[in-house]
PDB file of C-alpha atoms in Angstrom:
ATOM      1  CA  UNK A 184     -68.990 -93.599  70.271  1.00 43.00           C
ATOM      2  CA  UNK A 185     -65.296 -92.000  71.479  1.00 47.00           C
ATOM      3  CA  UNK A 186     -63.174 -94.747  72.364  1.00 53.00           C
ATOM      4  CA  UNK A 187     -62.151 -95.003  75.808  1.00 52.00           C
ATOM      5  CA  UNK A 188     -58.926 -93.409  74.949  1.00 52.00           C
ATOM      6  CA  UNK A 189     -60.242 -90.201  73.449  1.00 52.00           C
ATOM      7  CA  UNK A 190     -62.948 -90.658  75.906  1.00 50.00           C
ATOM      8  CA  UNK A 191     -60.632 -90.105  78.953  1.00 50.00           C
ATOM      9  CA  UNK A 192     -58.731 -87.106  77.606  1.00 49.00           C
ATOM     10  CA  UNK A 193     -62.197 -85.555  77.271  1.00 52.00           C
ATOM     11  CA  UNK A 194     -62.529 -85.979  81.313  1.00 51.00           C
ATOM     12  CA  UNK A 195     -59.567 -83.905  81.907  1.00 44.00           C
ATOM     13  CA  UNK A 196     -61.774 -80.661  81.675  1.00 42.00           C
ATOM     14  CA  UNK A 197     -64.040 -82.671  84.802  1.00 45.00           C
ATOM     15  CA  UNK A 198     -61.465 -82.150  87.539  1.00 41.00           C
ATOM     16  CA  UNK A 199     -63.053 -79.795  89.655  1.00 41.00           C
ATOM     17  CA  UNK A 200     -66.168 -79.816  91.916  1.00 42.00           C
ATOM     18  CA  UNK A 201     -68.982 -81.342  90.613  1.00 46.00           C
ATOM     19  CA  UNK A 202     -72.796 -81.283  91.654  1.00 39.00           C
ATOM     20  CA  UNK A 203     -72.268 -83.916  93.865  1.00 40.00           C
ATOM     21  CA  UNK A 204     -70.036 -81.279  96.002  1.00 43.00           C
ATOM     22  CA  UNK A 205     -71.184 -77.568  95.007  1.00 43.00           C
ATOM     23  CA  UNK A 206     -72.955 -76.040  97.911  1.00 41.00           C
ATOM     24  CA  UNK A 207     -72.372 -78.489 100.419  1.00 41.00           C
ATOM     25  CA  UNK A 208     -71.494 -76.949 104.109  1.00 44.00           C
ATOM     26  CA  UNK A 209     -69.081 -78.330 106.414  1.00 50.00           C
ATOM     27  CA  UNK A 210     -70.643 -80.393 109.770  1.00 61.00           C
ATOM     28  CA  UNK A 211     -73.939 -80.260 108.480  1.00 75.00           C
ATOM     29  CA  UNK A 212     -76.067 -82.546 111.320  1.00 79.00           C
ATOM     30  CA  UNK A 213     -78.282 -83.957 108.361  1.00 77.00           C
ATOM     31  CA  UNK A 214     -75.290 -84.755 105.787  1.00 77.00           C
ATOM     32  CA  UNK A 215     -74.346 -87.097 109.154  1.00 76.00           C
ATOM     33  CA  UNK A 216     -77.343 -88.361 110.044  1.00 80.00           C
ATOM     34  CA  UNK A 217     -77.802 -89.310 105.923  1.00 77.00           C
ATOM     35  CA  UNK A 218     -74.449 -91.289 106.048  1.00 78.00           C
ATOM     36  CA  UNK A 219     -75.476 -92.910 108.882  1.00 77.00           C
ATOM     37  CA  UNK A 220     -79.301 -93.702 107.932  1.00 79.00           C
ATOM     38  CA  UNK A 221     -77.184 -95.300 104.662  1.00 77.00           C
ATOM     39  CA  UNK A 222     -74.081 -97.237 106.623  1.00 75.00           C
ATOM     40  CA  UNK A 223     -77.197 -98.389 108.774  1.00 73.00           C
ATOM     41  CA  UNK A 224     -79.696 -99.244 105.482  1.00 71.00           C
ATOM     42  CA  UNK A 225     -76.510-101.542 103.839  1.00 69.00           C
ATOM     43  CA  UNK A 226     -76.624-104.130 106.776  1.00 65.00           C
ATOM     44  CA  UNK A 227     -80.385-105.011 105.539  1.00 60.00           C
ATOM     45  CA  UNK A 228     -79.147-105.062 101.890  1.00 65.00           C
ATOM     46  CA  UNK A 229     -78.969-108.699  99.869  1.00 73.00           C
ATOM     47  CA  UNK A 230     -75.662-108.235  97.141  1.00 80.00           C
ATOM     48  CA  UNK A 231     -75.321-111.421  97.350  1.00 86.00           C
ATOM     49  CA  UNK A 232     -77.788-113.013  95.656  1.00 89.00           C
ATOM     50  CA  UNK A 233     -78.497-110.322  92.495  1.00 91.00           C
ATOM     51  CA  UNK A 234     -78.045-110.930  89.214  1.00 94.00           C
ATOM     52  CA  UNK A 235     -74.196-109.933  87.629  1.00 92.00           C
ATOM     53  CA  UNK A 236     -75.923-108.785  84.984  1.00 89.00           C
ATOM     54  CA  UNK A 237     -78.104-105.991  87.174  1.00 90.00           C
ATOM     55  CA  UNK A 238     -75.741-105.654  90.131  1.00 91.00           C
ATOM     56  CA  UNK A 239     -75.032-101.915  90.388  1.00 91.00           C
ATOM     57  CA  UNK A 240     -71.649-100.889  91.277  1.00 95.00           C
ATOM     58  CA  UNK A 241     -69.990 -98.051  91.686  1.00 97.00           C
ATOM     59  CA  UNK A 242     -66.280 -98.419  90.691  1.00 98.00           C
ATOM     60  CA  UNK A 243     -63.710 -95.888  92.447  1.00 98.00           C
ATOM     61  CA  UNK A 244     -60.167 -94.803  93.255  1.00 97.00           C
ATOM     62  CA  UNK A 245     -58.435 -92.581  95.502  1.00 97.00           C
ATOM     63  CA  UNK A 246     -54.828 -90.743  95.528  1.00 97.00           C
ATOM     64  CA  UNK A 247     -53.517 -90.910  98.918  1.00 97.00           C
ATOM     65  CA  UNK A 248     -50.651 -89.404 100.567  1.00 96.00           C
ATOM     66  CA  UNK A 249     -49.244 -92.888 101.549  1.00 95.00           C
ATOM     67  CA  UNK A 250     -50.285 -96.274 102.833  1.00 94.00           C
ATOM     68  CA  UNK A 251     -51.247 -95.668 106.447  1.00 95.00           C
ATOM     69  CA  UNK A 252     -54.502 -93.710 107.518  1.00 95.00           C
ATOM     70  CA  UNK A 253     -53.395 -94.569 111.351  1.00 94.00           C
ATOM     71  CA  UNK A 254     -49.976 -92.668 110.592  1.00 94.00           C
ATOM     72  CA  UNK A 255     -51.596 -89.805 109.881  1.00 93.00           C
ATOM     73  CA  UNK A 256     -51.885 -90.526 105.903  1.00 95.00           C
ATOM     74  CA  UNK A 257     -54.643 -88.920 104.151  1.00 96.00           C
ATOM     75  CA  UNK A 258     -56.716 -89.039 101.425  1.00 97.00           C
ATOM     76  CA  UNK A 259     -56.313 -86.667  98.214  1.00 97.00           C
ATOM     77  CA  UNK A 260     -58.973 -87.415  96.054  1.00 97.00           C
ATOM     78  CA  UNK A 261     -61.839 -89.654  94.883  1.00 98.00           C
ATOM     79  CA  UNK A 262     -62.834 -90.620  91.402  1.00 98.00           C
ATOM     80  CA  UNK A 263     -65.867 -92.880  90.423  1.00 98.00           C
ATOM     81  CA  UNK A 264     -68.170 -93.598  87.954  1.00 96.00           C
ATOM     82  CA  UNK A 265     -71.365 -96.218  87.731  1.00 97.00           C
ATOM     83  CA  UNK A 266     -71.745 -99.942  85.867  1.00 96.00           C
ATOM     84  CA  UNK A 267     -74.461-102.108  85.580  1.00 94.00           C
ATOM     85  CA  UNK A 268     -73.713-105.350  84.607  1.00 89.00           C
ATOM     86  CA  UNK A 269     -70.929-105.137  81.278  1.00 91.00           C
ATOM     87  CA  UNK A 270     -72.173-101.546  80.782  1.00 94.00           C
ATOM     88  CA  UNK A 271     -69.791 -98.554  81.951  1.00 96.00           C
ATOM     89  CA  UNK A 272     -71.874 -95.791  82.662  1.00 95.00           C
ATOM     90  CA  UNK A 273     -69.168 -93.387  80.810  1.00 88.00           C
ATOM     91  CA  UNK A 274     -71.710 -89.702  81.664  1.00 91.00           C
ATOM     92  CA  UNK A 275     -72.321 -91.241  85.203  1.00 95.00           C
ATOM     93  CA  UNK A 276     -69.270 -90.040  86.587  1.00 97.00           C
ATOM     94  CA  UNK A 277     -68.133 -88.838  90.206  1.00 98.00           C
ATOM     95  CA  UNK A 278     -64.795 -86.658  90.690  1.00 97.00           C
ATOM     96  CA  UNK A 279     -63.398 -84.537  93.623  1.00 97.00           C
ATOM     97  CA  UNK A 280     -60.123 -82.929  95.470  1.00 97.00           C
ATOM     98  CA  UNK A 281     -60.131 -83.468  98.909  1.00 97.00           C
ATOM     99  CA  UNK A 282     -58.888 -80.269 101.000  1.00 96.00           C
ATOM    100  CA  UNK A 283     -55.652 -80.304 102.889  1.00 91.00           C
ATOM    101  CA  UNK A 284     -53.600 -78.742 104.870  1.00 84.00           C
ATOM    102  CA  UNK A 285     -50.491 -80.090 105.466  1.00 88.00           C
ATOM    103  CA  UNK A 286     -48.643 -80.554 101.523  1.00 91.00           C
ATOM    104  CA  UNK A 287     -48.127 -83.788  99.964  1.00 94.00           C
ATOM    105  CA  UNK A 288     -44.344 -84.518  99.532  1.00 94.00           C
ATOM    106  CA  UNK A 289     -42.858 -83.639  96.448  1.00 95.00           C
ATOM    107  CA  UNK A 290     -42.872 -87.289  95.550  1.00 96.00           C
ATOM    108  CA  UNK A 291     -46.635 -87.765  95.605  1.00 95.00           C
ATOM    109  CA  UNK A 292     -47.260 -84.246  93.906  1.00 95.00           C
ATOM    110  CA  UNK A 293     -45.267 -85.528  91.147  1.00 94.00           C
ATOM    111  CA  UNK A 294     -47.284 -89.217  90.933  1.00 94.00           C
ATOM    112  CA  UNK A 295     -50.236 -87.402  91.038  1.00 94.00           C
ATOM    113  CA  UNK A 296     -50.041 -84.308  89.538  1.00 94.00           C
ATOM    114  CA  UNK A 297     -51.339 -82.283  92.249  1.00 95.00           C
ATOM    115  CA  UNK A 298     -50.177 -79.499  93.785  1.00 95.00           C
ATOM    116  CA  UNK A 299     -50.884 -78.343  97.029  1.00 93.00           C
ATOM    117  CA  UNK A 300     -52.410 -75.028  95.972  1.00 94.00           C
ATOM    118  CA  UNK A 301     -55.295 -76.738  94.678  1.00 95.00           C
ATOM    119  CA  UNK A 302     -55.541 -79.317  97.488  1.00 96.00           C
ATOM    120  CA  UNK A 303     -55.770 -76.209 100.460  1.00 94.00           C
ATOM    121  CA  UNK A 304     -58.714 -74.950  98.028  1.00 94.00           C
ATOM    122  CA  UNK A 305     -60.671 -78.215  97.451  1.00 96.00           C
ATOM    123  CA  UNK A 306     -63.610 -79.240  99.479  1.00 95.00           C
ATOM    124  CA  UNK A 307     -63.589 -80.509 103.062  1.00 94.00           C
ATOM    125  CA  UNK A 308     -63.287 -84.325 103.408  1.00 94.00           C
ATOM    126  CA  UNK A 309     -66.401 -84.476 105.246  1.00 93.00           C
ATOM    127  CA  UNK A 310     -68.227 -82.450 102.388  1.00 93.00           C
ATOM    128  CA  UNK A 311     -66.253 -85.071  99.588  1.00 95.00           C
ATOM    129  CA  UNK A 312     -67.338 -87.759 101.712  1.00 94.00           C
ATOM    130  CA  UNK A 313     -70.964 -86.932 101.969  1.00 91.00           C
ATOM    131  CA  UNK A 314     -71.011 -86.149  98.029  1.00 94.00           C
ATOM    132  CA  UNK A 315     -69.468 -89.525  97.491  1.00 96.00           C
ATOM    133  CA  UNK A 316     -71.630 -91.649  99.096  1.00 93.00           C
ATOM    134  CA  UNK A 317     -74.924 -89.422  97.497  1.00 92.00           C
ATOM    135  CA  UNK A 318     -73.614 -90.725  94.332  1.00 96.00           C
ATOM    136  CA  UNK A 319     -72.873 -94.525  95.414  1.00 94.00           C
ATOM    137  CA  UNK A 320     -76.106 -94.766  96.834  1.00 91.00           C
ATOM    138  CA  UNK A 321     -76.443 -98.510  98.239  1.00 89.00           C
ATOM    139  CA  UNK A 322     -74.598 -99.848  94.942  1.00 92.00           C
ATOM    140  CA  UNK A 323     -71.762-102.206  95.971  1.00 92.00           C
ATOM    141  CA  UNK A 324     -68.499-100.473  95.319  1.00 95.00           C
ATOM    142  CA  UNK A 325     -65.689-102.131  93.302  1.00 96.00           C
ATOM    143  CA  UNK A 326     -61.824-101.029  93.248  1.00 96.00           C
ATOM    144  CA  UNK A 327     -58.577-102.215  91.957  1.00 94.00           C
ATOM    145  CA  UNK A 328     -56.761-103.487  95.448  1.00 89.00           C
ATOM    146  CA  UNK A 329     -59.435-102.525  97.285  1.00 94.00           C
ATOM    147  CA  UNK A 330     -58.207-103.066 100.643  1.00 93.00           C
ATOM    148  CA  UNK A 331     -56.002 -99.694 100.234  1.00 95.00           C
ATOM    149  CA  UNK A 332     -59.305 -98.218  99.566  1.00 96.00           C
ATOM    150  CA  UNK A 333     -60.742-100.139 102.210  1.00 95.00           C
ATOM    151  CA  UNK A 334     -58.816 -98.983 104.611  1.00 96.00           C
ATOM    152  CA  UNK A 335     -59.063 -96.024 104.434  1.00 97.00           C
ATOM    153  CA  UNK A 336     -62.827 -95.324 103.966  1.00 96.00           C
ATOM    154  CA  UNK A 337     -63.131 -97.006 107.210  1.00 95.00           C
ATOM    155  CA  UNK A 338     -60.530 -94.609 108.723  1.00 96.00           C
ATOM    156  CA  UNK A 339     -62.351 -91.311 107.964  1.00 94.00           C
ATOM    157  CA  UNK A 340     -66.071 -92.583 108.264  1.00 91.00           C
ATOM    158  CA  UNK A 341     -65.016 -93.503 111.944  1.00 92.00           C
ATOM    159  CA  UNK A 342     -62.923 -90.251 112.529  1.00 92.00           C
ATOM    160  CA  UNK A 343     -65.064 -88.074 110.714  1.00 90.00           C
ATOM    161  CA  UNK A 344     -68.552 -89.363 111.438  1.00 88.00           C
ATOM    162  CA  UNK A 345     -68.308 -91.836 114.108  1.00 87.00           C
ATOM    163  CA  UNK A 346     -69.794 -94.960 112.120  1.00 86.00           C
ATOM    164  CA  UNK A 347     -68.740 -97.662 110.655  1.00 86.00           C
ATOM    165  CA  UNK A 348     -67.945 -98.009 106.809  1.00 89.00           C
ATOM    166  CA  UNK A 349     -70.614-100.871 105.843  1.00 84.00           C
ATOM    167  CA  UNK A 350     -70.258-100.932 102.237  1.00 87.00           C
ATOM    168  CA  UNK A 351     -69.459-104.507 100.297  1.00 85.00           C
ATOM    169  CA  UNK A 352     -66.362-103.636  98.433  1.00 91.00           C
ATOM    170  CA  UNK A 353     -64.915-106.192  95.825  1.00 92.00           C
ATOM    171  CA  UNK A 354     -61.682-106.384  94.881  1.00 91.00           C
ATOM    172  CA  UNK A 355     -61.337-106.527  90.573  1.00 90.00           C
ATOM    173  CA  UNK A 356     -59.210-109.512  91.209  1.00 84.00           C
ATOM    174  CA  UNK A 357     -61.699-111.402  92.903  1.00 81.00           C
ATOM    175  CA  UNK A 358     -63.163-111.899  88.997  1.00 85.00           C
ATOM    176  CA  UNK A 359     -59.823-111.878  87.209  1.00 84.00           C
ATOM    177  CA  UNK A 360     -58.506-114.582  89.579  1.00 80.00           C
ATOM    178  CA  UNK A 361     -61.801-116.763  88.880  1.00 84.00           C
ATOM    179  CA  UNK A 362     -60.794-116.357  85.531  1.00 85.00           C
ATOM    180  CA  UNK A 363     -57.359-116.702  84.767  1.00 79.00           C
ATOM    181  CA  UNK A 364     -56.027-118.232  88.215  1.00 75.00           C
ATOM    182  CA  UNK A 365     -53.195-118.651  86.698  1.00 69.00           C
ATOM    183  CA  UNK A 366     -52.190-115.749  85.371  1.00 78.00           C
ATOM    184  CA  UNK A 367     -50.144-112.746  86.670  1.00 79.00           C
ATOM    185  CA  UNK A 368     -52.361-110.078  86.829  1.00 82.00           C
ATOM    186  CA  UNK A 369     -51.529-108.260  89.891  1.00 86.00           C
ATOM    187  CA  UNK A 370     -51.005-104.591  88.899  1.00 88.00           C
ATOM    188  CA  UNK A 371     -53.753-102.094  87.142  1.00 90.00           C
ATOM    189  CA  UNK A 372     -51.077-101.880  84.290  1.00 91.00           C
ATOM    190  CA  UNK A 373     -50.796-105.815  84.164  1.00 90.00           C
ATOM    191  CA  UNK A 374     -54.415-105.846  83.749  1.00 90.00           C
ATOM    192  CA  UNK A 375     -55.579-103.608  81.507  1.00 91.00           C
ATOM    193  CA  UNK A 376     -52.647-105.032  79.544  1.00 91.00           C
ATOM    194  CA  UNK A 377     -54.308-108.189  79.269  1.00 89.00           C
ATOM    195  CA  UNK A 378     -57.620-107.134  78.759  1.00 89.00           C
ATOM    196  CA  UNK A 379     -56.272-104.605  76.116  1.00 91.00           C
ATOM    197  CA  UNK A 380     -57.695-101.539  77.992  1.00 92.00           C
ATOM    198  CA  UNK A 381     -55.800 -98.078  77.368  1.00 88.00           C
ATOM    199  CA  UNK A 382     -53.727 -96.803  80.104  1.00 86.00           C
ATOM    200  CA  UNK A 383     -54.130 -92.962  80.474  1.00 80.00           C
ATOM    201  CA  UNK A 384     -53.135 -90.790  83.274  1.00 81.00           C
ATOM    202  CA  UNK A 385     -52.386 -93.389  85.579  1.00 87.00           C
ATOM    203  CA  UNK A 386     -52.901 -92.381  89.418  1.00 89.00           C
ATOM    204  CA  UNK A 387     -55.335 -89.927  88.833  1.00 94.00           C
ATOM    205  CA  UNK A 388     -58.478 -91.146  90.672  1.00 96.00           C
ATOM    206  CA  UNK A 389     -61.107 -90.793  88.137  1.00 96.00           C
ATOM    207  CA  UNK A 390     -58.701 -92.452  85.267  1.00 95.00           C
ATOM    208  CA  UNK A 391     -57.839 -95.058  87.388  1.00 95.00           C
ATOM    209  CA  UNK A 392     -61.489 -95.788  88.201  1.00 96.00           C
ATOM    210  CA  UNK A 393     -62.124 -95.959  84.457  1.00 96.00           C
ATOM    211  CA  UNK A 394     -59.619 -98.387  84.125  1.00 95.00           C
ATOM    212  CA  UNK A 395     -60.531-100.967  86.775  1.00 96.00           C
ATOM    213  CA  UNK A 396     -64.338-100.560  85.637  1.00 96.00           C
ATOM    214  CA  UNK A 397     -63.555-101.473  82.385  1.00 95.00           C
ATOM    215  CA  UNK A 398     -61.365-104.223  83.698  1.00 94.00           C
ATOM    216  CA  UNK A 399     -64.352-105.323  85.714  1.00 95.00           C
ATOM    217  CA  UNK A 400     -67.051-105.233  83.007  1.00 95.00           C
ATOM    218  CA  UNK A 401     -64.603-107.423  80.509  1.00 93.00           C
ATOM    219  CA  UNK A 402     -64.735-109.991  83.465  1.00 92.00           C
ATOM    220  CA  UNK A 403     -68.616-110.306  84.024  1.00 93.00           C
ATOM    221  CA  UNK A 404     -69.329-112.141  80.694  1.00 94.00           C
ATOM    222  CA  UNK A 405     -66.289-114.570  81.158  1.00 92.00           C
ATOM    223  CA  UNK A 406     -67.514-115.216  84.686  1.00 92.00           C
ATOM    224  CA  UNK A 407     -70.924-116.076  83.899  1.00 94.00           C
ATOM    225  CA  UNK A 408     -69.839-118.150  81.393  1.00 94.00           C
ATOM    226  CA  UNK A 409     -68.338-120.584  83.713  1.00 92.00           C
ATOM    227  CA  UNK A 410     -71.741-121.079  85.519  1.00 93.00           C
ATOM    228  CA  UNK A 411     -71.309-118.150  88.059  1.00 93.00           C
ATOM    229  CA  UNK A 412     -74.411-116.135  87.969  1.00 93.00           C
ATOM    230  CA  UNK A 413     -73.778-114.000  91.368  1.00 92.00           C
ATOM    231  CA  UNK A 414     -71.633-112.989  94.364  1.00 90.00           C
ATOM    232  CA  UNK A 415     -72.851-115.937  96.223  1.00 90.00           C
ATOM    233  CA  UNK A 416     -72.069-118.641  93.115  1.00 91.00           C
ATOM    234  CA  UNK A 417     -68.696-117.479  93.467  1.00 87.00           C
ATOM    235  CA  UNK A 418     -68.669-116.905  97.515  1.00 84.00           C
ATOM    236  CA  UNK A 419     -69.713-120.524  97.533  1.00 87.00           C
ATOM    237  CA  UNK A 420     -67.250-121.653  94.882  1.00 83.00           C
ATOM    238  CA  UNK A 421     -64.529-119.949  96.473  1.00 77.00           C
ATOM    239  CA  UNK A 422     -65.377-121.856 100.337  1.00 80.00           C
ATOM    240  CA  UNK A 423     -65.491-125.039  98.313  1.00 82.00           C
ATOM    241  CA  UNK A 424     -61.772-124.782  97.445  1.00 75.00           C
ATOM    242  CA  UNK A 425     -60.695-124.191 100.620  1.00 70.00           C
TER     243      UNK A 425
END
């Protein structure tokens, strides 16, 4: 098997559309009324109470024009891919541009490496959005500071589809704090660091994802070793310290 290093290089060939995205129309009534039968279908779902070692994730990132979806800040692009339990899912991989018109500042074109040519060519946000959540299914999502990401899924589900963003997200330091409380380990660089994960092509979404899954599959074994066995162990854990 590639290591992860060689293994990431590969994905820079996998930057464009995927099947998730190819065909998809813009303000299609059913591509809605899906996102909203699944926003609606997560409020019945039980996370909580699932095994770590069959919860099914979905770990992602996005590149963002800044720090404030109210401002007018937008999102550039979205890169996932699936684990289940301490296995990364390295083929089960989700990638996509987000179209836009206004360009990025030549500071974020640099930090990300993308240019506004191929951002006013890449696919709607509501089609990215749509494709996205095909491929997360009901899985809870995990992300490396995840109330950036957070935030701003909740911004465009509202704006662009008029429902709320229902998805449990996890932050990767809700494990690595069980784990080393400690410890430092605030940054994605900090922790792959530790964990001795490469660091390739930072702030590209994908990448990053790959990163902060790996992160989060190292953590799973050390956290059921001190008696955790699910989100609620550690929900419950967690209130107790309080």
């Amino acid at each position: 098997m590639n290591t992860m290093g060689s293994w990431i290089k590969q994905l820079s060939g996998m930057m464009t559309q995927n099947r998730y995205t190819d065909g998809l129309s813009e303000r299609d009534p059913a591509k809605i009324a899906y996102i909203r039968r699944l926003q609606k279908a997560l409020k019945q779902k039980d996370h909580l109470s699932i095994p770590f070692s069959e919860l099914p994730v979905t770990v992602f990132d996005i590149e963002t024009t800044g720090f404030y979806p109210q401002k007018g800040d937008t999102v550039l692009s979205i890169g996932a891919l699936k684990v289940r339990g301490t296995h990364v899912l390295e083929h089960e991989t989700f990638y996509s541009l987000i179209k836009t018109d206004q360009p990025p500042s030549e500071e974020v074109q640099k930090i990300t490496r993308l240019s506004h040519k191929e951002l006013s060519k890449a696919p709607s946000p509501e089609e990215v959005l749509h494709a996205f959540f095909h491929f997360a299914g009901k899985d809870t999502l995990v992300a490396h500071h995840a109330g950036h990401e957070a935030k701003f899924m909740q911004h465009m589900m509202w704006s662009l589809f008029k429902t709320r963003f229902e998805h449990r997200i996890l932050d990767t330091s809700f494990l690595t704090k069980l784990i080393k409380p400690m410890e430092k380990l605030t940054t994605l660089e900090e922790c792959c660091t530790h964990y001795g994960i490469d660091l390739a092509n930072r702030h590209h979404a994908l990448h990053d994802a790959v990163m902060a899954a790996n992160i989060w599959s190292r953590c799973i074994p050390k956290v059921e070793e001190q008696g955790f066995t699910c989100l609620k162990d550690v929900y419950s854990h967690l209130a107790s310290l309080r």
